[in-house]
Amino acid sequence: MSESITIGVKPDVKAVTLCTDEQYQEMYAASVADPDTFWGEQAQRLDWIKPFTKVKNTDFGGDVSIKWFEDGTLNVCANCVDRHLPERANDVALIWEGDEPDQSQKVTYGELYEKVCKFSNVLKGMGVKKGDRVTIYMPMILEAVYAMLSCARTGAIHSVVFGGFSPDALAGRIEDCDSRFVITADEGLRGSKKVPLKKNVDEAISISGIVEKTLVIKHTGGDIDWAADRDIWYHEAVEDVSADCPPEEMNAEDPLFILYTSGSTGSPKGVLHTTGGYLVWTSMTHQYVFDYKPGEVFWCTADVGWVTGHSYVVYGPLANGATSLVFEGVPTYPDASRFWQVCEKHKVNIFYTAPTALRALMREGDSYVKAADLSSVRLLGSVGEPINPEAWLWYYNVVGQERCPIVDTWWQTETGGVMIAPLPGATPLKPGSATRPFFGVQLALFDNEGKKLEGAASGNLAVTDSWPGQMRTVYGDHARFQQTYFSTYKNTYFTGDGCRRDEDGYYWITGRVDDVINVSGHRMGTAEIESALVAHEAVSEAAVVGYPHDVKGQGIYAYVTPPVGVEPSEELRKELVQWVRHEIGPIATPDLIHFTPGLPKTRSGKIMRRILRKIAENEFSNLGDTSTLADPSIVDSLIEKRLNR
Ligand code: WTA
């Protein structure tokens, strides 16, 4: 597939928001020439309690300080719910589709208002106050959305932890932000398998010990342990609360949420997003990038445990008064037609998913797609990793029936919302390219020596000025924020991604250039997996790298050195796999474990990851310079015993 093929948008695919390339160019130019005027106007899309008088006050130098709309006040929940009541009380806000195909539910904005007010009063009854951190560890059920919105309503800061993380990982996240409250469910369901959420929370609490109250949603009705002084059933607590709960007045720069994400070093970072800028960004990108029109059904398949779920299941769509679909299940249960059946059943107009899901479904053949009536679908989106041209074309031809534009959206937990994407109707598409920057996003490419590259070039992707949706700090560690993102290039935010810019100014993301890998669209720090491995007594050293995987995008390849006297075996391999699943969670399951008596190291003892990566990629013909290795013979034995062939 040649990258130069351009797919024009068909004339019957009209965008209301923007129609032409010229309009994009004009607006983009205005957004970077005078951000104060541009964002001052765009922020009027929200309801402010006290209007702001200052727009942008940001500095990427020194300690790094990022403030937007800093003297304005508003409430995110009121913007996502209350303000829609006069016009949309009877419109559907949320559609829930359960794990089993016969389970679904619709909630109007009027009902959502009542649910969220009551939920907020339950939180207050538990002692939750403005500024408190509340951990949410939930399945994809409507109460997860109510919980997030209720935190926003009461001024509490939520920290959603994906339900696939282990008790250990959960405990670490609870402790890092000193969270005394946890909201969970008895069990979750994914593809008919039960996830023991409450049990995991109990274990996490026994590790971290600081949790005072746990609010538990009854979902499956499964058996759970109960601590009477700590645990509260939601369905009991909600019986005697009022349905009236005025939203808290929040400053634009008050924290909205913390979301933990992996980096190349250390433990996961608590990415902090604030109130005003984040909501302006998510609501605006949701409207423009997805060309959202009132009354349409928007389905983002991400879990609310990830940033995509925060921004495009909850905040962006609800700020715009959209109908957002919340899906509890998996794409392949009961069979590979599930996504398409759900699109048909709920007449989905805009569908947003990850390449890994597309690749898995593509393998099952076209018949599952063709059996469903997808005539309601008019726009497709992709996020989380580079989409390979094969998957792009299958998405376009088979799912979109050659009539739906695909928006390939590049962004990160740190960026709050979409940063690079086509605007449907305005941008000609190239399969595999996220195309061009959104308004206000000023991109730059640098080479490894720190030189800024102009024109068509490949390099490391950076952003040279602030945008409203940007993270403000690493929770509790501002120095780490500065160090991680602003120390590589001066006065510039470094993304950690490699990228190519073509002669049309289109951006092609090539993947991470740091020690972060992307497994099924989930970000994993190789260092985290390594430290889980070396915590096992049968591992004295470990090095983890990614390798190309047909479905997952990248698989996890672990080189493991047992201590002297421990013999590698199939049992040990299985035990280590279970160990990592237990330490971090199933998403970190190593695909390949390569036992080796030693790792390639420089004479100063540094592991040569470049070599390990090449061997894992099965591309060892050109290993580059190995002369600095302490023991070059190790490389030959690694190649000989390599596991990815
Ligand atoms: C990768 C997910 C190519 C990238 C929203 C980024 C992508 C990381 C794309 C962030 C895309 C995300 N094309 N790569 N359209 N979208 N990525 O924080 O490497 O979970 O740095 O945010 O995913 O992952 P995160």
XYZ file of C-alpha atoms and ligand atoms in Angstrom:
670
model
C 0.000 0.000 0.000
C 1.598 3.220 -1.088
C 1.369 6.051 1.332
C 0.819 8.562 -1.428
C -2.695 7.342 -2.140
C -5.100 10.027 -1.097
C -8.713 9.319 -0.421
C -10.860 12.359 -0.998
C -14.006 12.742 1.031
C -17.102 11.941 -1.012
C -19.326 14.925 -1.833
C -22.280 13.517 0.099
C -20.237 13.449 3.304
C -20.792 16.990 4.532
C -19.420 18.489 7.694
C -21.479 21.164 9.411
C -18.626 22.531 11.374
C -16.144 23.024 8.589
C -16.461 22.400 4.907
C -13.292 23.366 3.271
C -9.600 23.095 3.592
C -9.373 26.909 3.391
C -11.505 27.293 6.483
C -9.265 24.902 8.394
C -6.201 26.838 7.266
C -7.742 30.154 8.267
C -8.858 28.993 11.681
C -5.575 27.250 12.348
C -3.638 30.380 11.453
C -5.849 32.473 13.751
C -5.431 29.996 16.604
C -1.655 30.235 16.605
C -1.342 33.919 15.694
C -3.515 35.130 18.558
C -4.339 32.352 21.039
C -5.899 34.770 23.533
C -8.559 35.907 21.082
C -9.099 32.486 19.540
C -9.450 30.521 22.789
C -11.268 33.372 24.518
C -13.966 32.957 21.875
C -13.925 29.157 21.795
C -14.268 28.935 25.568
C -17.697 30.541 25.229
C -18.950 27.104 24.260
C -19.046 26.408 28.014
C -21.206 27.959 30.725
C -19.027 29.922 33.106
C -20.203 30.919 36.565
C -17.730 33.783 36.720
C -16.338 34.753 33.308
C -12.563 34.735 32.911
C -10.668 37.901 32.058
C -7.342 36.202 31.275
C -7.012 33.467 28.641
C -3.493 32.085 28.292
C -0.752 32.282 30.863
C 1.738 29.564 30.086
C 5.485 29.113 30.286
C 7.320 26.009 29.079
C 10.625 27.312 30.448
C 11.955 27.262 34.026
C 9.695 25.251 36.330
C 6.943 25.151 33.669
C 3.650 26.807 34.528
C 0.449 26.263 32.571
C -2.720 28.211 33.256
C -5.735 28.804 31.052
C -8.782 30.960 31.848
C -7.267 31.246 35.314
C -9.717 33.658 36.947
C -12.888 32.054 35.565
C -15.105 29.662 37.516
C -17.377 26.854 36.307
C -18.471 23.329 37.101
C -17.755 20.494 34.689
C -20.751 18.404 35.719
C -23.118 21.363 35.324
C -21.686 21.833 31.821
C -22.172 18.164 30.977
C -25.625 17.774 32.479
C -27.542 20.701 34.012
C -27.184 23.130 31.162
C -28.734 20.715 28.678
C -31.956 20.384 30.677
C -33.933 23.282 29.143
C -33.544 21.887 25.615
C -32.641 18.235 25.987
C -34.130 16.831 29.184
C -35.822 14.084 27.155
C -32.906 13.371 24.819
C -30.874 10.270 25.523
C -27.562 11.113 27.191
C -26.220 7.604 27.715
C -26.940 4.248 26.145
C -25.597 1.321 28.099
C -24.969 -1.946 26.281
C -24.144 -4.761 28.684
C -21.802 -7.681 28.298
C -24.756 -9.851 27.235
C -26.496 -8.702 24.046
C -29.947 -8.722 25.642
C -28.968 -6.112 28.210
C -29.214 -2.436 27.438
C -30.534 0.719 28.987
C -31.082 4.347 28.026
C -30.789 7.364 30.279
C -32.060 10.803 29.282
C -30.381 14.039 30.321
C -33.264 14.587 32.746
C -32.649 11.197 34.342
C -28.901 11.682 34.307
C -29.354 14.907 36.263
C -31.289 13.116 38.976
C -28.862 10.177 39.103
C -25.844 12.434 39.387
C -27.384 14.662 42.047
C -28.229 11.637 44.161
C -24.838 10.027 43.592
C -23.182 13.296 44.603
C -25.188 13.374 47.815
C -24.127 9.808 48.561
C -20.491 10.893 48.158
C -21.058 13.839 50.474
C -22.688 11.505 52.973
C -19.501 9.403 52.945
C -17.511 12.486 53.845
C -16.113 13.306 50.384
C -15.192 16.986 50.127
C -13.858 19.369 47.506
C -10.241 18.491 46.676
C -10.430 14.922 48.058
C -9.117 12.163 45.801
C -11.623 9.440 44.987
C -10.451 6.217 43.319
C -12.886 4.672 40.859
C -12.315 0.981 40.028
C -15.358 -0.036 38.070
C -16.691 -2.043 35.164
C -18.159 -0.182 32.172
C -21.536 0.431 33.740
C -23.509 3.650 33.955
C -22.564 4.114 37.602
C -18.939 4.578 36.495
C -20.051 7.656 34.550
C -22.246 8.871 37.414
C -19.288 8.459 39.766
C -16.979 10.559 37.585
C -19.559 13.294 37.058
C -20.420 13.315 40.760
C -16.794 13.873 41.696
C -16.744 16.771 39.262
C -19.988 18.098 40.738
C -18.738 18.028 44.314
C -15.240 19.233 43.482
C -13.554 15.925 44.329
C -10.677 14.744 42.121
C -11.291 11.339 40.580
C -8.617 8.800 39.810
C -10.060 6.066 37.637
C -8.038 2.852 37.692
C -8.710 0.388 34.869
C -10.504 -2.716 36.181
C -7.847 -4.949 34.607
C -5.153 -3.751 37.009
C -4.106 -6.012 39.869
C -4.632 -5.272 43.582
C -0.948 -4.305 43.827
C -1.193 -1.819 40.997
C -4.429 -0.443 42.464
C -2.846 -0.076 45.896
C 0.064 1.869 44.431
C -2.300 4.290 42.741
C -4.438 4.701 45.872
C -1.363 5.484 47.930
C 0.300 7.811 45.450
C -2.599 10.280 45.579
C -3.560 9.544 49.191
C -7.072 8.526 48.243
C -9.301 7.713 51.203
C -12.343 6.767 49.154
C -12.858 3.996 46.625
C -15.885 3.400 44.409
C -16.207 -0.101 42.971
C -18.683 -2.838 42.053
C -19.085 -6.363 43.353
C -17.863 -7.806 40.048
C -17.349 -6.778 36.460
C -18.180 -8.792 33.361
C -16.133 -9.055 30.194
C -17.002 -11.620 27.577
C -19.000 -13.583 30.222
C -15.922 -13.781 32.469
C -16.252 -12.322 35.949
C -13.743 -9.780 37.208
C -13.514 -9.801 41.041
C -13.385 -6.035 41.525
C -14.479 -5.854 45.164
C -12.114 -8.670 46.087
C -9.263 -6.819 44.403
C -10.186 -3.638 46.267
C -10.174 -5.551 49.580
C -6.698 -6.828 48.779
C -5.481 -3.386 47.707
C -6.791 -1.890 50.935
C -5.015 -4.530 52.979
C -1.802 -3.437 51.252
C -2.203 0.327 51.445
C -4.390 0.702 54.522
C -5.401 4.337 54.061
C -8.879 3.826 52.620
C -11.694 4.911 54.947
C -14.815 4.235 52.907
C -15.684 2.002 49.963
C -18.851 2.529 47.971
C -19.972 -0.663 46.261
C -22.361 -0.949 43.321
C -24.281 -4.201 43.118
C -23.780 -5.336 39.534
C -23.625 -9.139 39.188
C -24.880 -9.963 42.679
C -21.884 -12.285 43.192
C -20.636 -13.183 46.685
C -18.234 -10.713 48.242
C -16.653 -10.096 51.630
C -17.978 -7.171 53.612
C -16.369 -4.835 56.114
C -19.310 -3.245 57.905
C -17.348 -0.260 59.208
C -15.965 0.600 55.792
C -18.141 -0.732 52.976
C -21.340 0.957 51.841
C -23.847 -0.445 49.356
C -24.744 2.209 46.824
C -28.317 0.978 46.412
C -28.909 1.338 50.140
C -27.187 4.694 50.559
C -29.039 6.246 47.627
C -32.451 5.445 49.101
C -32.472 8.277 51.552
C -30.616 11.089 49.818
C -32.132 14.130 48.193
C -32.213 14.593 44.422
C -30.984 18.126 44.805
C -27.276 18.872 44.846
C -26.023 22.235 43.630
C -22.734 22.011 41.702
C -19.612 23.324 43.423
C -18.130 26.495 41.951
C -14.665 25.511 40.710
C -11.789 27.615 39.484
C -10.763 26.876 35.904
C -7.424 25.603 37.207
C -8.831 23.423 40.001
C -7.966 19.757 39.419
C -10.618 17.641 37.688
C -8.894 14.273 37.653
C -5.720 12.269 38.012
C -5.039 9.428 35.603
C -2.018 7.189 36.006
C 0.013 6.451 32.920
C 3.262 4.659 32.172
C 6.478 6.344 31.216
C 9.937 5.090 30.353
C 11.162 5.168 33.932
C 9.834 4.698 37.418
C 6.339 4.021 38.604
C 3.291 5.269 36.699
C 2.779 9.020 36.808
C -0.394 10.697 38.040
C -1.273 12.892 35.074
C -3.255 15.854 36.395
C -5.913 17.591 34.323
C -7.798 20.668 35.412
C -11.287 22.015 34.891
C -11.707 24.774 32.284
C -9.086 24.068 29.634
C -9.714 20.327 29.632
C -13.427 20.737 29.033
C -12.946 23.365 26.317
C -10.511 21.014 24.590
C -12.541 17.810 24.847
C -15.793 19.426 23.841
C -14.274 21.291 20.925
C -12.306 18.326 19.568
C -15.333 16.078 19.981
C -17.387 18.439 17.851
C -14.829 19.247 15.157
C -12.866 16.039 14.765
C -15.930 13.817 14.864
C -18.080 16.371 13.068
C -20.652 15.782 15.772
C -24.193 16.974 15.000
C -26.982 17.241 17.603
C -29.063 14.109 17.966
C -26.362 11.722 16.811
C -25.290 8.570 18.608
C -21.568 8.580 19.362
C -19.782 5.381 20.332
C -16.250 5.381 21.639
C -15.398 1.789 22.568
C -12.700 2.699 25.105
C -12.953 1.828 28.782
C -13.274 4.780 31.173
C -10.116 3.444 32.803
C -8.138 5.071 29.981
C -7.963 8.681 28.869
C -9.934 7.945 25.705
C -12.863 6.886 27.876
C -12.562 10.022 30.003
C -12.483 12.420 27.081
C -14.713 10.711 24.491
C -17.108 8.491 26.438
C -17.782 11.010 29.191
C -16.622 14.625 29.070
C -16.450 15.639 25.391
C -19.734 14.075 24.251
C -21.718 15.057 27.342
C -20.427 18.646 27.245
C -21.876 18.748 23.727
C -25.231 17.246 24.713
C -24.531 14.134 22.643
C -25.811 10.590 23.063
C -22.828 8.547 24.222
C -22.760 4.773 24.198
C -21.175 2.900 27.118
C -20.207 -0.688 26.278
C -19.395 -3.157 29.006
C -18.306 -6.110 26.865
C -15.608 -7.086 24.404
C -15.609 -7.017 20.569
C -15.605 -10.812 20.229
C -18.367 -11.858 22.613
C -20.685 -13.649 21.932
C -18.907 -13.558 18.564
C -16.957 -11.281 16.250
C -20.125 -9.526 15.086
C -20.721 -7.783 18.413
C -19.459 -4.284 17.499
C -21.482 -4.279 14.305
C -24.601 -5.669 15.975
C -24.398 -2.910 18.563
C -24.023 -0.294 15.798
C -27.165 -1.651 14.153
C -29.141 -2.020 17.375
C -28.498 1.518 18.629
C -28.207 3.206 15.222
C -24.700 4.442 15.931
C -23.645 7.377 13.726
C -20.033 7.854 14.781
C -17.843 4.915 15.779
C -14.430 5.319 17.430
C -12.163 2.378 18.232
C -8.553 1.137 18.323
C -6.525 -0.527 15.539
C -5.883 -3.592 17.709
C -9.633 -4.323 17.818
C -9.863 -3.812 14.052
C -6.991 -6.198 13.381
C -8.526 -8.855 15.623
C -11.896 -8.514 13.869
C -10.402 -8.309 10.391
C -8.929 -11.770 10.926
C -12.403 -13.198 11.457
C -13.403 -12.254 7.914
C -15.907 -9.819 6.396
C -19.052 -11.854 6.949
C -19.539 -10.620 10.529
C -19.550 -7.037 9.329
C -21.710 -7.685 6.295
C -24.409 -9.392 8.356
C -25.165 -6.126 10.150
C -27.010 -3.070 8.850
C -24.436 -0.318 9.234
C -26.321 2.312 7.272
C -26.522 4.650 10.284
C -22.730 4.832 10.581
C -21.262 7.857 8.774
C -17.908 8.475 10.405
C -15.179 6.195 11.751
C -12.378 7.002 14.156
C -9.138 5.329 15.230
C -6.924 5.928 18.251
C -4.208 4.485 20.431
C -1.487 3.363 18.046
C -0.468 3.749 14.438
C -3.085 2.168 12.170
C -1.461 -0.011 9.547
C -2.672 0.573 5.983
C -4.251 -2.942 5.762
C -6.425 -2.291 8.799
C -7.155 1.249 7.583
C -8.370 -0.018 4.206
C -10.474 -2.780 5.772
C -12.045 -0.211 8.079
C -12.698 2.103 5.139
C -13.874 -0.474 2.590
C -15.660 -3.098 4.654
C -16.903 -1.330 7.784
C -17.346 2.109 6.236
C -18.499 0.748 2.878
C -16.339 3.387 1.189
C -18.646 6.164 2.306
C -17.335 7.020 5.786
C -14.292 9.202 6.363
C -11.807 7.798 8.871
C -10.391 10.136 11.451
C -7.073 8.764 12.680
C -6.562 10.685 15.913
C -3.163 11.017 17.545
C -3.006 12.141 21.150
C -1.919 11.078 24.631
C -3.103 10.916 28.233
C -0.999 14.025 28.745
C -2.633 16.020 25.952
C -6.192 15.643 27.287
C -7.733 15.273 23.852
C -7.032 14.897 20.149
C -3.967 16.771 18.838
C -3.475 15.537 15.267
C -6.410 14.405 13.141
C -8.184 15.164 9.905
C -11.298 17.292 10.026
C -13.881 15.324 8.082
C -14.942 17.195 5.026
C -11.918 19.466 5.104
C -8.923 17.160 5.041
C -8.123 14.680 2.274
C -7.132 11.423 3.954
C -3.994 9.336 3.578
C -4.235 5.829 5.056
C -1.909 5.575 8.036
C -1.474 9.305 8.617
C -3.171 11.233 11.430
C -2.806 14.131 8.946
C -2.625 17.636 10.449
C -2.600 19.435 13.797
C -5.790 20.580 15.485
C -6.292 24.291 16.170
C -3.670 25.730 18.470
C -1.343 22.732 18.201
C 2.142 23.816 17.107
C 4.209 20.786 16.220
C 7.932 20.465 15.687
C 10.293 17.646 14.774
C 13.761 17.380 16.277
C 16.673 15.115 15.490
C 18.508 13.199 18.232
C 21.008 16.045 18.584
C 18.223 18.496 19.375
C 18.209 20.244 16.014
C 14.798 21.396 14.789
C 13.938 19.926 11.403
C 12.096 21.832 8.697
C 9.935 20.654 5.812
C 9.600 16.972 4.968
C 11.584 15.140 7.666
C 11.617 12.379 10.261
C 12.348 13.026 13.898
C 11.062 13.204 17.428
C 7.679 14.844 17.840
C 7.328 17.848 20.109
C 4.851 20.661 20.734
C 6.245 24.157 21.056
C 3.424 26.001 22.796
C 0.626 25.195 25.222
C -2.943 24.216 24.347
C -5.897 24.338 26.788
C -6.241 20.558 27.235
C -2.661 19.987 28.316
C -1.842 18.232 31.611
C -0.739 20.681 34.268
C 1.578 18.595 36.411
C 2.410 15.126 37.678
C 0.343 14.825 40.832
C 2.575 15.503 43.809
C 5.763 15.759 41.743
C 6.039 18.876 39.613
C 9.796 18.363 39.194
C 9.111 15.030 37.502
C 6.691 16.798 35.137
C 9.330 19.316 34.132
C 12.004 16.636 33.862
C 9.934 14.136 31.854
C 8.432 16.436 29.263
C 10.372 19.698 29.140
C 14.025 18.828 29.637
C 14.712 17.138 26.287
C 14.105 20.211 24.121
C 14.191 23.759 25.418
C 10.814 25.434 26.013
C 9.112 22.537 24.286
C 6.868 19.635 25.275
C 8.386 16.333 24.137
C 5.835 13.626 23.310
C 8.055 10.518 23.358
C 6.864 9.629 19.837
C 8.760 9.398 16.595
C 7.156 10.954 13.545
C 7.589 11.765 9.889
C 6.265 14.890 8.172
C 5.671 14.542 4.446
C 5.814 17.114 1.690
C 2.130 18.024 2.229
C 2.749 18.755 5.898
C 0.994 15.552 6.966
C 2.205 13.793 10.120
C 2.883 10.040 10.271
C 3.417 8.753 13.792
C 5.962 5.932 13.826
C 5.688 4.871 17.478
C 7.457 5.507 20.757
C 11.119 6.418 20.763
C 11.461 5.783 24.501
C 11.119 2.630 26.594
C 7.342 2.681 26.445
C 5.579 -0.025 24.448
C 2.056 -0.035 23.107
C 0.333 -3.371 23.612
C -3.190 -3.567 22.211
C -3.350 0.205 22.450
C -2.346 0.120 26.135
C 0.710 2.011 27.212
C 3.199 -0.032 29.212
C 6.504 1.012 30.653
C 9.084 -1.716 30.035
C 10.729 -0.691 33.322
C 7.525 -1.528 35.213
C 7.427 -5.047 33.793
C 11.125 -5.474 34.491
C 10.738 -4.490 38.114
C 7.804 -6.891 38.459
C 9.977 -9.683 37.041
C 13.021 -9.052 39.208
C 10.785 -9.047 42.277
C 10.491 -12.816 41.699
C 13.113 -14.929 43.469
C 13.930 -16.895 40.312
C 14.940 -13.781 38.381
C 18.156 -11.967 38.932
C 17.947 -9.711 35.916
C 15.353 -8.875 33.283
C 15.088 -6.697 30.202
C 11.766 -6.141 28.445
C 11.278 -4.867 24.900
C 8.440 -4.732 22.398
C 8.261 -6.721 19.167
C 5.812 -6.508 16.244
C 2.647 -8.484 16.909
C -0.063 -9.059 14.291
C -3.007 -8.249 16.516
C -1.629 -6.418 19.551
C 0.567 -4.041 17.558
C 3.393 -4.797 19.947
C 3.930 -7.890 22.048
C 5.962 -8.108 25.258
C 9.339 -9.866 24.898
C 11.119 -10.484 28.211
C 14.756 -11.527 28.499
C 15.209 -13.144 31.885
C 18.379 -14.213 33.673
C 17.811 -16.638 36.553
C 20.265 -16.667 39.442
C 23.032 -19.274 39.434
C 21.596 -22.636 40.401
C 18.104 -21.984 39.048
C 17.346 -23.929 35.873
C 14.979 -22.376 33.341
C 11.947 -24.580 32.698
C 8.475 -24.483 31.201
C 7.097 -24.393 34.773
C 9.204 -21.377 35.617
C 8.059 -19.644 32.443
C 4.419 -20.195 33.373
C 5.035 -19.082 36.903
C 6.659 -15.827 35.749
C 3.763 -15.113 33.407
C 1.321 -15.561 36.313
C 3.563 -13.506 38.538
C 3.533 -10.473 36.213
C -0.252 -10.777 35.772
C -0.557 -10.749 39.532
C 1.862 -7.853 40.048
C 0.520 -5.519 37.351
C -2.501 -7.087 35.677
C -3.361 -9.210 32.631
C -2.556 -6.371 30.216
C 1.133 -6.785 31.115
C 1.248 -10.531 30.378
C 4.608 -11.316 28.720
C 4.107 -12.995 25.339
C 7.623 -14.424 25.156
C 10.075 -15.175 27.929
C 13.621 -15.806 26.740
C 15.841 -17.308 29.422
C 19.451 -16.300 29.012
C 22.514 -16.653 31.207
C 23.428 -13.033 30.512
C 22.389 -9.784 28.818
C 24.437 -7.741 26.353
C 26.048 -4.948 28.356
C 28.524 -2.206 27.783
C 31.734 -2.337 29.756
C 30.203 0.160 32.141
C 27.334 -2.272 32.763
C 24.553 -0.610 30.756
C 22.167 -3.030 29.041
C 22.226 -2.506 25.258
C 18.510 -2.405 24.639
C 18.925 -1.507 21.004
C 20.387 -4.965 20.403
C 17.707 -6.710 22.441
C 15.027 -4.878 20.480
C 16.512 -5.929 17.146
C 16.758 -9.562 18.162
C 13.166 -9.508 19.445
C 12.094 -7.956 16.146
C 13.856 -10.845 14.401
C 15.991 -8.312 12.548
C 19.492 -9.050 13.637
C 21.352 -8.789 10.342
C 22.344 -5.225 11.109
C 22.944 -4.891 14.817
C 25.062 -1.801 14.460
C 28.119 -1.262 16.575
C 28.626 -4.057 19.108
C 32.262 -3.285 19.789
C 31.522 -1.628 23.114
C 30.001 -4.816 24.502
C 31.713 -6.398 27.465
C 31.012 -9.891 26.099
C 30.052 -9.899 22.391
C 29.512 -13.689 22.359
C 26.285 -13.248 24.324
C 24.722 -11.741 21.213
C 25.228 -14.858 19.113
C 23.633 -17.079 21.694
C 20.672 -14.695 22.029
C 20.180 -14.742 18.259
C 20.405 -18.503 18.178
C 17.757 -18.931 20.863
C 15.495 -16.063 19.793
C 11.801 -16.729 20.262
C 10.161 -14.543 17.632
C 10.814 -16.222 14.277
C 0.196 6.243 20.689
C -4.113 7.324 24.077
C -0.222 6.540 16.296
C 1.382 7.187 20.744
C -5.010 8.422 23.484
C 1.113 7.992 21.994
C -0.893 6.761 18.483
C 0.490 6.974 22.901
C -2.147 7.258 18.057
C -0.417 7.588 23.936
C -2.390 7.351 16.646
C -2.081 7.241 20.224
N -1.392 6.980 15.807
N 0.057 6.410 17.599
N -3.555 7.765 16.137
N -2.855 7.540 19.160
N -0.887 6.754 19.830
O -1.531 7.956 26.713
O 2.564 6.434 20.869
O -2.756 5.782 26.273
O 2.270 8.547 22.563
O -3.263 7.874 25.015
O -0.267 6.123 22.032
O -1.116 6.601 24.657
P -2.169 7.022 25.745
